[in-house]
Amino acid sequence: MPAPERVDTMGDIERNSAAGTSAPVRVLAVTSGKGGVGKTNVSVNLATALAGIGRQVMLMDADLGLANVDVVLGLQTKANLSHVVRGEYSLDEILLEGPRGIQVVPGASGVARMTTLSQAEHAGLIRAFSELRVPVDVLIVDTPAGITPGVIQFTRAAQDVVVVVCDEPASMTDAYALIKVLSREQGMDRFHILANRVRDEREGRILFRKMAAVCDRFLDVILDYFGAIPEDPLLRQAVQRQAAVTELYPGSPAGRAFRNLAIRVDHWPRQSGPQGHLEFFVERLLETRSGAGAPWED
Ligand SMILES: Nc1ncnc2c1ncn2[C@@H]1O[C@H](COP(=O)(O)OP(=O)(O)OP(=O)(O)O)[C@@H](O)[C@H]1O
Ligand SMILES: [Mg+2]
């Protein structure tokens, strides 16, 4: 019957429209300070696990230097965000389809300096997001390592920030430094802490408590324990086979952990109102704010 089909289409358009009042998009940034602690794998597997429980997921590779989401998933990139910024492609045209129908926005070195976009490029990018026709419930942003202006920009534009830590002093100190900058310079006060590569759940909680103790003492922030992902050789095997562990080995310890995390994300309180729409995320992303960029140049 034609009628329900039409309702669906309208729903999709409305979902991403500035004027729309329906389902807002949850924007979740995955960050860590230190490199190599598992951000990209967390982003990819959380994305596929959320898709596995029925959410429409978009995954943005903001690791604009190395752009490795496509490598982890074995996807062929034909164009990226910089082409969209230049008006050569629409956002729909550059999207890659990943496992479980996740939509991947490939990263690009050309958009590393979001603050230096011209007025026209700026408007073009916002228009590209507002014209997007694919439905999105959750946008996951995989950020690069470091505490650079780019990382700060992508993170502060998100509603939920996941800070990945592992049991290494450098990971803890870098995560703390990142949280400190985001809270003191950007006024952010809530962070989800995710312990990666742990031996067991207990170790994850210990890591969280260490992090919470130091943040409570020196910063005015609220940390939430998101959970833990075990050290899992099957995750490494999945990386080698350019697949998500949630798809290749869903019953593995890491695969199961990601599924539980996805269910948890799905229960986090939702933002309502215009700030929940995709183009508002892009507007926040492009907003220049004093303080951004000063001591941590790329
Ligand atoms: N839970 C885990 N179990 C086993 N190995 C893991 C786990 N998490 C990450 N790794 C290993 O660490 C490597 C680096 O992970 P990943 O690329 O996701 O880190 P990253 O934080 O995105 O790095 P970068 O800062 O360079 O972007 C993976 O290729 C994998 O081999
Ligand atoms: Mg990465």
Tab-separated table of N, CA and C and ligand atoms in Angstrom, residues 39-40 63 68 142-144, ligand 2:
chain	number	residue	atom	x	y	z
A	39	LYS	N	40.325	3.846	20.230
A	39	LYS	CA	39.193	4.700	19.817
A	39	LYS	C	38.504	4.211	18.546
A	40	THR	N	39.306	3.904	17.536
A	40	THR	CA	38.699	3.529	16.254
A	40	THR	C	37.947	2.209	16.381
A	63	ASP	N	39.361	11.289	12.251
A	63	ASP	CA	40.810	11.139	12.289
A	63	ASP	C	41.290	11.594	10.915
A	68	ASN	N	41.307	6.176	9.393
A	68	ASN	CA	41.441	4.722	9.378
A	68	ASN	C	40.186	3.894	9.630
A	142	ASP	N	34.668	9.323	15.529
A	142	ASP	CA	35.965	8.773	15.943
A	142	ASP	C	37.003	9.877	15.827
A	143	THR	N	37.533	10.319	16.971
A	143	THR	CA	38.491	11.441	16.914
A	143	THR	C	39.930	10.918	16.903
A	144	PRO	N	40.842	11.757	16.440
A	144	PRO	CA	42.249	11.339	16.459
A	144	PRO	C	42.853	11.456	17.859
B	2	MG	MG	42.016	5.730	15.587
